XYZ file of C-alpha atoms in Angstrom:
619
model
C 66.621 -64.567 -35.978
C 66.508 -64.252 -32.230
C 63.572 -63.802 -29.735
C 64.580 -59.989 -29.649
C 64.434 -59.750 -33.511
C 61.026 -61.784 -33.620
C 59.570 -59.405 -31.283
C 60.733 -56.047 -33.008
C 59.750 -57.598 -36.392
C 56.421 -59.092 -35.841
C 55.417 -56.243 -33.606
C 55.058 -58.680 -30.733
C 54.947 -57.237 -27.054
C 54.900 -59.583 -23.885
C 56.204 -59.531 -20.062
C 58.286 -62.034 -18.855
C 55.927 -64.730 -18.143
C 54.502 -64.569 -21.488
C 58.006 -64.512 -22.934
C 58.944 -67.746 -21.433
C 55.783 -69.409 -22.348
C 56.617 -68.007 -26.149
C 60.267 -69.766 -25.868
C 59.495 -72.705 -24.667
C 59.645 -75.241 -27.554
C 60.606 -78.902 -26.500
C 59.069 -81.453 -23.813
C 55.927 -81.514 -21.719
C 54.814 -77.551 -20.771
C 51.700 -76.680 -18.961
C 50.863 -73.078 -18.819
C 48.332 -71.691 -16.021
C 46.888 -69.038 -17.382
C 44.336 -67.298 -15.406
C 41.914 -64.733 -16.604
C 42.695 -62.432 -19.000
C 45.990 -62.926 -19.065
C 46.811 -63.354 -22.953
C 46.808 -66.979 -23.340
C 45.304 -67.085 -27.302
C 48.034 -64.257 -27.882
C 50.799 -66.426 -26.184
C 49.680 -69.018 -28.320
C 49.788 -67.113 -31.603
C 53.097 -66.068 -30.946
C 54.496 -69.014 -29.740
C 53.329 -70.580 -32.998
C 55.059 -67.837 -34.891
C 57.744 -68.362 -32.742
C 58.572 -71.823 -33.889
C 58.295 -71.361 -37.133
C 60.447 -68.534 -37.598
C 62.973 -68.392 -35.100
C 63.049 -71.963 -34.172
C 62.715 -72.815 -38.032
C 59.610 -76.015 -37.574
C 57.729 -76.518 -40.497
C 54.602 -75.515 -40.177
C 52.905 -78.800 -41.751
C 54.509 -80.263 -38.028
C 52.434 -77.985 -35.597
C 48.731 -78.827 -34.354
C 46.941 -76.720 -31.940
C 43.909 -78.307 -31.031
C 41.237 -75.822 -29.245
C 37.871 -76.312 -27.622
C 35.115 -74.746 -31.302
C 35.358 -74.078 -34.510
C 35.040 -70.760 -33.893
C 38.185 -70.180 -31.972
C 40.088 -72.532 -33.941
C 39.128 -70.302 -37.062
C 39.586 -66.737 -34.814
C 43.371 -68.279 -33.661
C 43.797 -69.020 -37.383
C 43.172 -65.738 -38.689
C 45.183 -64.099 -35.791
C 48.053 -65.944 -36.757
C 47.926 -65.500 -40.638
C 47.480 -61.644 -40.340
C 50.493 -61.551 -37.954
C 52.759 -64.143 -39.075
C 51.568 -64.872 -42.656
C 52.298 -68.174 -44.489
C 55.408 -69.853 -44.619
C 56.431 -71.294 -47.807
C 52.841 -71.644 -48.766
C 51.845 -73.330 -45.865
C 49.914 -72.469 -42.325
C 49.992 -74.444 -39.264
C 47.289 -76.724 -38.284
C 44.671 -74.947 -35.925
C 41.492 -77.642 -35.323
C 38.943 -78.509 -32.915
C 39.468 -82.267 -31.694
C 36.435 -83.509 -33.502
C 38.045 -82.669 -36.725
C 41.374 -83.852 -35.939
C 39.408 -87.616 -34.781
C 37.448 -87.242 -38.281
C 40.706 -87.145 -39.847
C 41.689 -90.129 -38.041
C 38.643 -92.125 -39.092
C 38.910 -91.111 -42.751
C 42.506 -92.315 -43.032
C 41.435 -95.656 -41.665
C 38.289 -95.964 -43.624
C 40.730 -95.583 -46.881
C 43.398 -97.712 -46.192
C 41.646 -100.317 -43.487
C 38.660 -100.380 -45.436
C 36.359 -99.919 -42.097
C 32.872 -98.570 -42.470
C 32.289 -95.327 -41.067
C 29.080 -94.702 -39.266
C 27.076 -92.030 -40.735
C 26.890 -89.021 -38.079
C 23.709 -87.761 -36.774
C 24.469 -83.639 -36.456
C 21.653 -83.312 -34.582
C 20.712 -86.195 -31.908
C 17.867 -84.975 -29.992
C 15.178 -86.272 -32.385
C 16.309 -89.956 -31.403
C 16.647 -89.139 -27.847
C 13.408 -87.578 -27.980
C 11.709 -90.869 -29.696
C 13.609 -93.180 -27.474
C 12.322 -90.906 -24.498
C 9.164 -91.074 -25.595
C 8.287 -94.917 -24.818
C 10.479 -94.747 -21.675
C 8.308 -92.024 -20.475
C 4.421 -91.130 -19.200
C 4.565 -87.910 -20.513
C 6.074 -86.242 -23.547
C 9.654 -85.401 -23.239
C 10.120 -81.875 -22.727
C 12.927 -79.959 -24.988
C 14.455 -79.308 -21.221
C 14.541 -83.551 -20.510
C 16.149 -83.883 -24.083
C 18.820 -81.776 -23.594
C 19.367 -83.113 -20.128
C 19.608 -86.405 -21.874
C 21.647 -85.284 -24.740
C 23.960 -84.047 -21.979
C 24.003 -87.079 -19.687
C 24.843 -89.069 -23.243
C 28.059 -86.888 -23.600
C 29.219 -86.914 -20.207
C 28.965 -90.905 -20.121
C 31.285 -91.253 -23.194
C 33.183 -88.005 -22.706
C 34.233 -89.731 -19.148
C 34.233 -93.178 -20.721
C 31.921 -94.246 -17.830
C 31.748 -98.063 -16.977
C 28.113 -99.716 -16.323
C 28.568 -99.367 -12.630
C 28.887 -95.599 -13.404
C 26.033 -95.120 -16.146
C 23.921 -96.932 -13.301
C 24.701 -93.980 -11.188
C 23.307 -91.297 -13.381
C 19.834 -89.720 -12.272
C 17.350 -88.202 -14.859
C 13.938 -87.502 -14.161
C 11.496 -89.723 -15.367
C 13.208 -92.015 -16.451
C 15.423 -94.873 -16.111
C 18.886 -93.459 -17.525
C 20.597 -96.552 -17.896
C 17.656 -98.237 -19.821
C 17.752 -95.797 -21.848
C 21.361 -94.769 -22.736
C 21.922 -98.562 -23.742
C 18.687 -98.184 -26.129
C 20.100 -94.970 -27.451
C 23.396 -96.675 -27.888
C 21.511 -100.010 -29.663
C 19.728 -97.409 -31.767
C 22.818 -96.016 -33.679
C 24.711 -99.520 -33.804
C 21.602 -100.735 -35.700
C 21.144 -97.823 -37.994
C 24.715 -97.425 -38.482
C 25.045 -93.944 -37.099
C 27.297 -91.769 -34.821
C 27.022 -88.842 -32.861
C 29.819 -86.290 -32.522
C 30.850 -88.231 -29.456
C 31.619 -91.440 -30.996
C 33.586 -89.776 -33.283
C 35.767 -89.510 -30.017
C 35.725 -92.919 -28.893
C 35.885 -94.579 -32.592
C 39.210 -92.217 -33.231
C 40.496 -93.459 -29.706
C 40.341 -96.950 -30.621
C 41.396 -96.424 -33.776
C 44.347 -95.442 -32.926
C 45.168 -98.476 -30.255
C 44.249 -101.043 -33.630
C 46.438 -99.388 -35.839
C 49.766 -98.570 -34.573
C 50.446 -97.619 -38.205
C 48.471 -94.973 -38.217
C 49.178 -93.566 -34.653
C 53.219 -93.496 -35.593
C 52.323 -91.714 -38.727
C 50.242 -88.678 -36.690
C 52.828 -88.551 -34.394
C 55.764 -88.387 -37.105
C 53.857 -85.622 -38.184
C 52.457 -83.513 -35.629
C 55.947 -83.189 -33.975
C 54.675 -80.259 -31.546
C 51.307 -79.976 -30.497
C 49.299 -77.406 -28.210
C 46.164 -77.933 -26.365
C 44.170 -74.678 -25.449
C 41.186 -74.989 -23.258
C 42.897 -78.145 -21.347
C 40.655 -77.655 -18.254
C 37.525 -78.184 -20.439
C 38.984 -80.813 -23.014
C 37.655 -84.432 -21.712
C 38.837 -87.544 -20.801
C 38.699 -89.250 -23.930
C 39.925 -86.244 -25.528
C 42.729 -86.058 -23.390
C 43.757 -89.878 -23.872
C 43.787 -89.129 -27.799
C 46.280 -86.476 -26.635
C 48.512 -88.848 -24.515
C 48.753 -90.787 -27.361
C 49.747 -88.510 -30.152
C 52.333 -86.988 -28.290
C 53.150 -90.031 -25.709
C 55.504 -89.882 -22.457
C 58.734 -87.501 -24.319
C 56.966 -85.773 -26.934
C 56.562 -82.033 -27.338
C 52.849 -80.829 -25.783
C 52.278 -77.153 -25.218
C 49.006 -77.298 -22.629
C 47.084 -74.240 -21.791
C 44.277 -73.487 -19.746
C 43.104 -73.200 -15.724
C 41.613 -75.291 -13.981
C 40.005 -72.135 -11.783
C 38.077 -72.090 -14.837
C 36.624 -75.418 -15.494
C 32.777 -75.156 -15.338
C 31.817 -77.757 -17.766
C 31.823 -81.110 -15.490
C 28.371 -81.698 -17.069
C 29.802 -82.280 -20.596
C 32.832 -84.499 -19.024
C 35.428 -82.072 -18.857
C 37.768 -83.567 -16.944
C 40.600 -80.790 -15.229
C 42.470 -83.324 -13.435
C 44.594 -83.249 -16.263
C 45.966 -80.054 -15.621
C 46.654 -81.557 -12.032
C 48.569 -84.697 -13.224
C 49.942 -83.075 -16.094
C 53.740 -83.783 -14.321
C 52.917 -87.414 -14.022
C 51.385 -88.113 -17.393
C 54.441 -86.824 -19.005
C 58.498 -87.051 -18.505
C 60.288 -84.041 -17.833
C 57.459 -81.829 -17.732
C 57.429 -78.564 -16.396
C 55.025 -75.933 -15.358
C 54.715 -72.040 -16.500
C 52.305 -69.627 -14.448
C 51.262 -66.485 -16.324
C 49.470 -64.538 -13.276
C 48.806 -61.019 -14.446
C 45.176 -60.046 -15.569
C 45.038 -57.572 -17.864
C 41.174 -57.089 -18.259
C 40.128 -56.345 -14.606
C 40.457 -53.738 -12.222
C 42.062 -54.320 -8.679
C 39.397 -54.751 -6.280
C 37.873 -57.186 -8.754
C 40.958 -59.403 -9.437
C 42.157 -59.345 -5.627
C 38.761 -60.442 -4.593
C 38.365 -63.137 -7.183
C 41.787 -64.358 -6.351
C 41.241 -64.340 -2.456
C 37.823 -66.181 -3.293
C 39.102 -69.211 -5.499
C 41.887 -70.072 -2.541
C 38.983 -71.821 -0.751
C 39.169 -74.651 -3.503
C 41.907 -77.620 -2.813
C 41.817 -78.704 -6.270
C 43.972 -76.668 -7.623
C 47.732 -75.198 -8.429
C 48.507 -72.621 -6.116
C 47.980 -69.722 -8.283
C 48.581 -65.451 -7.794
C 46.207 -64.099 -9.628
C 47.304 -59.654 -9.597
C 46.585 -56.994 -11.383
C 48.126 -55.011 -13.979
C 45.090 -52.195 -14.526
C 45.938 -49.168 -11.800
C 42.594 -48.447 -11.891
C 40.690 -49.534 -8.196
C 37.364 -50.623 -9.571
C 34.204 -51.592 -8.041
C 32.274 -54.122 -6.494
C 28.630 -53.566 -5.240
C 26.346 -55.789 -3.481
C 22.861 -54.922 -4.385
C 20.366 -56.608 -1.686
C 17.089 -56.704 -2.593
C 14.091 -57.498 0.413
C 12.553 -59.607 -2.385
C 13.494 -61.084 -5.430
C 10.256 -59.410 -7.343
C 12.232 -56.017 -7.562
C 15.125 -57.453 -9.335
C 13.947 -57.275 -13.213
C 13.067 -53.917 -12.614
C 16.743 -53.183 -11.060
C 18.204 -55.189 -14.145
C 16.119 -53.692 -16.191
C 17.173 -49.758 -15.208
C 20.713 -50.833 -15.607
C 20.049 -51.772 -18.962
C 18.623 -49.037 -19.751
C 20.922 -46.952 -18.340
C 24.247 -49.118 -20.544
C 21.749 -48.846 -23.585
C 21.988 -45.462 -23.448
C 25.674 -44.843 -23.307
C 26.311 -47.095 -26.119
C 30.004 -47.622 -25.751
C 29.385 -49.005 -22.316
C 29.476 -52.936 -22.641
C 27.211 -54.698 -19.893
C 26.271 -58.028 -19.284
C 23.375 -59.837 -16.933
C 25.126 -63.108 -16.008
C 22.990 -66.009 -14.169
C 23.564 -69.592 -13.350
C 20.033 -70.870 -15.017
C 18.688 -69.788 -18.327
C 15.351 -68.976 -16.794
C 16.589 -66.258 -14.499
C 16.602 -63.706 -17.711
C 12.746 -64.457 -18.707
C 11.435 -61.944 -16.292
C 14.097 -59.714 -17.566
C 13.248 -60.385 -20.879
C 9.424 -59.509 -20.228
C 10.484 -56.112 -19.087
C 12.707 -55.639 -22.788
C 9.718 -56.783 -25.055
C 6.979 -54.442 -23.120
C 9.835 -51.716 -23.519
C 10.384 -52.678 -27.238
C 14.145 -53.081 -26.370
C 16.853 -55.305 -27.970
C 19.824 -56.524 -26.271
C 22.045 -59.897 -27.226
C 20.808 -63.016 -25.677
C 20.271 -66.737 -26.505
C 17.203 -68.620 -26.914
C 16.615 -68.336 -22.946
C 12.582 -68.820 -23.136
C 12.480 -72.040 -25.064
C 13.680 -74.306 -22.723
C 12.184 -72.922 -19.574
C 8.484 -72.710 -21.174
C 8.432 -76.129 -22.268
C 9.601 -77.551 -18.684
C 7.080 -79.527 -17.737
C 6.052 -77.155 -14.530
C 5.520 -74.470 -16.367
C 3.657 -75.748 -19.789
C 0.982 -77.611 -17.228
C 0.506 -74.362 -15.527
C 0.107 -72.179 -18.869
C -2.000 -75.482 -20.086
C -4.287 -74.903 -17.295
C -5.049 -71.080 -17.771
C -5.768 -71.888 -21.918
C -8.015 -74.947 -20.601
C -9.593 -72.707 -17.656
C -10.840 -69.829 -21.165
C -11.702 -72.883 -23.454
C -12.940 -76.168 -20.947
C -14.331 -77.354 -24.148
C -10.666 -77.931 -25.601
C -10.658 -81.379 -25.034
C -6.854 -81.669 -26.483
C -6.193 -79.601 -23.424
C -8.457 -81.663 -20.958
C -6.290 -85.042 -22.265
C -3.278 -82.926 -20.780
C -4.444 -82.089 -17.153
C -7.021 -84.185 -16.398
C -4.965 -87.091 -14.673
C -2.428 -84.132 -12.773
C -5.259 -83.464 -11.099
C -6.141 -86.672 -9.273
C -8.956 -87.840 -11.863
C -8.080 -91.306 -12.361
C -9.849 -92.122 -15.249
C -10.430 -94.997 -17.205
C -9.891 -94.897 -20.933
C -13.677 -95.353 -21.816
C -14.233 -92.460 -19.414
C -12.101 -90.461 -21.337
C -13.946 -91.644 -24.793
C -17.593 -91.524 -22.972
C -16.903 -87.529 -22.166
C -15.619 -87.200 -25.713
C -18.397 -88.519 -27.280
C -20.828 -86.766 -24.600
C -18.997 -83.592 -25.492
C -19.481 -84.156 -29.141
C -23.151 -85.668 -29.202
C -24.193 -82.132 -26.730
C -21.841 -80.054 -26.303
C -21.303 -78.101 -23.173
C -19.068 -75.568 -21.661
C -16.784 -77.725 -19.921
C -15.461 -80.990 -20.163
C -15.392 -81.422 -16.526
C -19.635 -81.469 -16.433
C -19.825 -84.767 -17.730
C -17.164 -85.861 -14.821
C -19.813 -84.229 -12.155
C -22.008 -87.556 -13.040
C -19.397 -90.043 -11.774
C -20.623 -90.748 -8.619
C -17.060 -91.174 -7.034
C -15.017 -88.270 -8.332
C -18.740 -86.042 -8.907
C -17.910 -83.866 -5.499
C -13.941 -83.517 -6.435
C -14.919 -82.553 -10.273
C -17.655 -79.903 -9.289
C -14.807 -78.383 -7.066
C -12.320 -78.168 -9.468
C -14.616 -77.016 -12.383
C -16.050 -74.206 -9.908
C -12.235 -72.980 -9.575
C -11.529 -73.702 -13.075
C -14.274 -71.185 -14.058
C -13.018 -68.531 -11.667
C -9.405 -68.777 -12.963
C -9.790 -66.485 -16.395
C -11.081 -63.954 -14.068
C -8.579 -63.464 -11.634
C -5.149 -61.895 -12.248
C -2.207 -64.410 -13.312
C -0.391 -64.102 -10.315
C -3.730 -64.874 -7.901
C -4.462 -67.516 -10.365
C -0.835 -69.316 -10.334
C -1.293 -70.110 -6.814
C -5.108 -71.144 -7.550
C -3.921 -73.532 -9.951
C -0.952 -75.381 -7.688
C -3.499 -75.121 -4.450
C -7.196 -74.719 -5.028
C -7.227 -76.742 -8.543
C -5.001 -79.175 -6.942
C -2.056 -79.570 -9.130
C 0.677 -79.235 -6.054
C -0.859 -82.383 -4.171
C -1.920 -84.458 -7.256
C 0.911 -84.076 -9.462
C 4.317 -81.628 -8.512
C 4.300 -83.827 -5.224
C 4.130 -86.868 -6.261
C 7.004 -86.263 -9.075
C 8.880 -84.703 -6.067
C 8.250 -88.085 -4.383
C 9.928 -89.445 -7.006
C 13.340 -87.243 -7.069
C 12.064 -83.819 -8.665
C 13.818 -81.674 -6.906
C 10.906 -79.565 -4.854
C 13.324 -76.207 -4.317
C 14.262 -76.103 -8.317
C 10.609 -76.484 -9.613
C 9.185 -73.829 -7.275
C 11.945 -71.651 -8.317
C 10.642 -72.017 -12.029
C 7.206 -71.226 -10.513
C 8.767 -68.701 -8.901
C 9.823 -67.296 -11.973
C 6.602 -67.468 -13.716
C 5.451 -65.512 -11.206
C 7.584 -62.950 -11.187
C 5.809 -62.149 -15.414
C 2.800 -62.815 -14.021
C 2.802 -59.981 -11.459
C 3.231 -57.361 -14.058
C -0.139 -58.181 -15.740
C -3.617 -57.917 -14.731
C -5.472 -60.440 -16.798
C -4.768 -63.601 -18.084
C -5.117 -62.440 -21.801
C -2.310 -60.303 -21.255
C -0.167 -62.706 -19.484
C -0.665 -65.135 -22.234
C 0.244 -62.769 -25.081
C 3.079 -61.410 -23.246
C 4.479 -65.367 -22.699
C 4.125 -65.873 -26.515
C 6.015 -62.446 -27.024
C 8.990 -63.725 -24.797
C 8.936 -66.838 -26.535
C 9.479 -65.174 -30.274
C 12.009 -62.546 -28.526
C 14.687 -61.776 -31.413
C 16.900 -59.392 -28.947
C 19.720 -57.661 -30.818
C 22.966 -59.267 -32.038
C 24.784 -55.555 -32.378
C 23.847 -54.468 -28.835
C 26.272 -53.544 -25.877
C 24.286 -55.554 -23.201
C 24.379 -58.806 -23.298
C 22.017 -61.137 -21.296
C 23.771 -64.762 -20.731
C 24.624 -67.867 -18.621
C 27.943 -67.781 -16.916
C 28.693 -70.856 -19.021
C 28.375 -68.695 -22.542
C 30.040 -65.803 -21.292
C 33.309 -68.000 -20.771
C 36.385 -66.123 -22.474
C 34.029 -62.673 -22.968
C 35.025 -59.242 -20.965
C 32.990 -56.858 -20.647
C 33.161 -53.075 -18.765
C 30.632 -54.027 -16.129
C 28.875 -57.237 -14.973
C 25.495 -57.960 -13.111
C 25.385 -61.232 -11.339
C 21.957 -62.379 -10.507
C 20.357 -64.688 -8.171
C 23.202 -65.237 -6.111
C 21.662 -67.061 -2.846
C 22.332 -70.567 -1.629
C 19.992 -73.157 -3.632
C 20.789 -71.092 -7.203
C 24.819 -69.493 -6.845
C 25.283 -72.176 -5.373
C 23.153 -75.215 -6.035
C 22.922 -76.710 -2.686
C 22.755 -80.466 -2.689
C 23.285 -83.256 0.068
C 24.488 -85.549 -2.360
C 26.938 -82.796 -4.052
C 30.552 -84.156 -4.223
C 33.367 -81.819 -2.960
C 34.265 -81.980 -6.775
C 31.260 -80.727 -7.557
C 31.087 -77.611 -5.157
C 34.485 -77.208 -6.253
C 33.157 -76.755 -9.614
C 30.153 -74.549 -8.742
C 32.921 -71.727 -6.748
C 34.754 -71.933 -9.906
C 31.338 -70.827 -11.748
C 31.244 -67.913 -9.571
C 35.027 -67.068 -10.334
C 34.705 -67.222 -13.927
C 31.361 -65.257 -13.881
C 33.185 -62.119 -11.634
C 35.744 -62.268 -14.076
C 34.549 -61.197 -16.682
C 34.089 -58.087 -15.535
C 36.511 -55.372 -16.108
C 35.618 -52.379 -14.238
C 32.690 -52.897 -12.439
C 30.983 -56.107 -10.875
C 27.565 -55.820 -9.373
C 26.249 -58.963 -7.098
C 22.341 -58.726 -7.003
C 21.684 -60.539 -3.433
C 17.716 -61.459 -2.660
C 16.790 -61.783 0.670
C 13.589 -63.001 -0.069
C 11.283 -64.830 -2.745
C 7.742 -63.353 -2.669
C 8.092 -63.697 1.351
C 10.225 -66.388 1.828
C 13.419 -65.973 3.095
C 16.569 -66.929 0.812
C 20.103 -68.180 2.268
C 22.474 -65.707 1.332
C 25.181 -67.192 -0.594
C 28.150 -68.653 1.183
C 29.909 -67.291 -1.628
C 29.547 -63.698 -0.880
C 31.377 -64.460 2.537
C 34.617 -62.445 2.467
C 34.527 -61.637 -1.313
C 35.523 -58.240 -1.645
C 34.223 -56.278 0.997
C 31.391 -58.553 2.004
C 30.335 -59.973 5.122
């Protein structure tokens, strides 16, 4: 059977760049494939490809891809098209299960002990955190954590380089070597070490190495732009300097530098193997042409990079709006008409893309008063336990019930009331030998702090009356949270411009109630917000909607300081990363791309984003 007769029996239908992808069988070949140009169908068929023209068997193939759930979704692609041959189905895996593998077949016939794995790490990181840290650990710090944790053995960072790691609150290094004592002693794992043990396993046992390699004769990589370091060393090793490595993926699209992925690989692919060569498939099928000639224009500015043409094949011109808004508190109501509006159709797909979870709870408010599902992801839970915005939700319960003393234990020291420990207990047992309306009275009887407390309980008892928005701003100036607390943890490295955004964002719900009750109930409501799995609209990060389409896209909060983050200590790598954000977030639209641009944030004046600067028909 020849390519021809593959193609006419398998029903398989490619242009010329994906048909020399398909046909390429031996040596080192890295295919650049940008946006929606086919590469899991390329895949597929190459697989089919060498099994039944090129006649491999199928036990020798391994394609390695980034989750179980594509690894299962290239799987079934292949076994409907291609079936089984002689009983038998190539390998499709995620590199996790490939190292487990590894570390099975040593544990059997090395007889080494295999660390029991911890699927879920965040309760250690969260007890670790916990004596590292004044306050409780937020679910926002742990994931941070979790995160840093991954990146440091993803990247297989030396000391020097763990040392260099920032988290707030804490010292990082401390506590990554505690974490890391914590599992040795306990004899545990995370998914991670899985990596690393399965890397050195293979160094120690040449054995076992020669025996994966005899076996997995031809090997693709999908996702090679997000795959890691470590990952990519495992690689190197299975398929060493002449073997037979099928890479795919873009490194326009790698926007996971905070979990280690490391998309230099794609740029020394020539070097890390002999004879290798490189195959550009260029033509998007999923987006119009003003959208894929603007997106291609836009990713040039990156150096980076292979010198990619990204065109179109859709003869359809598209559209791309800019939507400026005079001030950012009339964008959930835009969002929210277009969603309405896409709801309606039904068969119209939409999605609101952001850089930062938080930007969709206003949105979200809007859906729940409207009793309106859409898709989304748990968006609320890790923005309402940040620590900026529990203390400010803390102080409106405390302001209705000052006799909460639970609440009191909470604020009382974020408001400059340095108190002892037996002033804590004497108001406690004050409080429960006569009880009074507030646990600030007793305070009003220390002579030093009796003028400051009398201040703050006069505003504290105004705060239930006033509306939530009014009262926000009570809280950070009048109560005194802004000078006692948010500046002193800005002082120590918060960053000031990303926790007034999440104020910002609080206030934005706030504004559409006028009592506290109601605010209260309606930030409960968004935190138990279900959505709708079966909807057309989806409401996501530009991270999650990585390899989606949809008909039209909304991109929100584009301005400098969000679309992009805007940092002084920012390497070039990492503004490389954060265009490439934008790029994969406009791509995803097929027909129509909508940029939301805020001029201003409840008055003050936002940096429009150097993005928008000669993308499409911006100025």
């Amino acid at each position: 059977m020849d390519y021809k007769e593959f193609c006419a029996k398998y029903h398989v239908r490619l242009n010329d760049q994906q048909a020399t992808a398909v046909q390429r069988v031996n040596g080192a070949t890295l295919l650049l494939a940008v946006p929606g140009s086919g590469k899991t169908t390329v895949i597929v068929a190459r697989t089919g490809y060498l099994l039944h023209v090129v006649g491999i068997d199928p036990r020798n193939i391994l394609t390695i891809t980034f989750t179980k759930a594509a690894a299962r979704e290239m799987k079934e692609r292949f076994i409907k098209k291609f079936g089984e041959v002689n009983g038998f189905v190539p390998h499709f895996s995620t590199i996790n299960s490939f190292c487990l593998s590894v570390i099975k077949t040593c544990a059997r016939e090395k007889h080494i002990t295999i660390p029991e794995l911890v699927p879920n790490n965040e309760p250690i990181i969260r007890d670790i955190a916990r004596t590292m840290m004044r306050d409780y650990p937020s679910d926002s710090t742990i994931k941070s954590l979790a995160q840093s944790i991954g990146k440091v053995k993803n990247e297989l960072m030396e000391n020097d380089q763990i040392k260099q790691i920032e988290e707030e609150g804490i010292d990082f290094y401390q506590f990554y070597h505690k974490y890391k004592a914590h599992l040795t002693d306990n004899g545990l794992m995370d998914f991670d070490d899985q990596l690393l043990m399965a890397n050195e396993l293979l160094d120690t046992y040449p054995d076992i190495l020669a025996r994966a390699k005899k076996q997995y004769r031809y090997i693709s990589l999908d996702e090679a732009q997000d795959t890691s370091l470590v990952q990519h060393r495992i690689v190197q090793k299975l398929v060493g300097k002449d073997g037979n490595i099928f890479m795919v993926g873009d490194e326009d699209q790698s926007i996971y530098g905070s979990r280690g992925a490391y998309p230099e690989a794609l740029l020394s692919f020539e070097s890390d193997y002999n004879n290798a060569s490189i195959i550009y498939m260029e033509t998007n099928f999923r987006s119009d042409q003003k959208i894929v000639l603007a997106a291609n224009q836009f990713i040039k500015r990156n150096k980076e990079r292979h010198d990619k043409n990204m065109h179109p094949n859709s003869t359809e011109e598209g559209k791309i709006n800019f939507v400026p808004l005079q001030d950012m508190k009339s964008q959930p109501h835009m969002v929210f008409d277009a969603i309405r509006k896409a709801l309606a159709t039904k068969d119209h797909t939409l999605a609101i893309l952001y850089r930062n979870n938080y930007s969709a709870i206003p949105i979200i408010n809007l859906l729940q008063k409207a009793g309106l599902g859409v898709r989304t992801r748990d968006a609320a839970g890790i923005f309402l336990t940040n620590f900026v915005v529990s203390d400010i939700l803390t102080f409106f319960r405390f302001a209705k019930d000052q006799t909460n003393l639970q609440l009191f234990r909470q604020l009382y020291y974020k408001l400059g009331l340095y108190l002892k420990s037996s002033v804590v207990q004497s108001i406690e047992e004050t409080m429960a030998r006569q009880p009074c309306r507030s646990a600030m009275i007793p305070l009003t009887h220390y002579g030093r702090i009796s003028a400051q407390s009398r201040q703050i309980l006069r505003y504290m008892d105004e705060l239930p009356k006033m509306s939530p928005l009014d009262g926000i701003d009570s809280i950070l100036w009048n109560i005194g949270y802004m000078d006692n607390w948010l500046q002193r943890k800005i002082d120590e490295g918060a960053s000031e411009s990303s926790l007034m955004l999440k104020v910002n964002i609080l206030k934005l719900v706030a504004m559409e109630y006028k009592t506290v009750d109601e605010f209260l109930t309606a930030i409960d409501r968004i935190r138990d917000y279900q959505g709708d799995p079966d909807s057309n609209v989806t409401l996501s990060t530009i991270h999650s909607s990585k390899g989606l389409e949809f008909d039209q896209v909304v991109l929100v909060d584009v301005f400098n300081g969000v679309l992009p983050t805007i940092s002084n200590t920012k390497e070039e790598k990492d503004e490389e990363e954060e265009a490439r954000l934008f790029y994969v977030g406009a791509t995803r639209a097929k027909h129509q791309l909508d940029i939301v641009v805020p001029n201003a944030m409840f008055g003050q004046a936002l940096e429009v984003s150097e993005f928008l600067k000669g993308f499409g028909s911006s100025t």
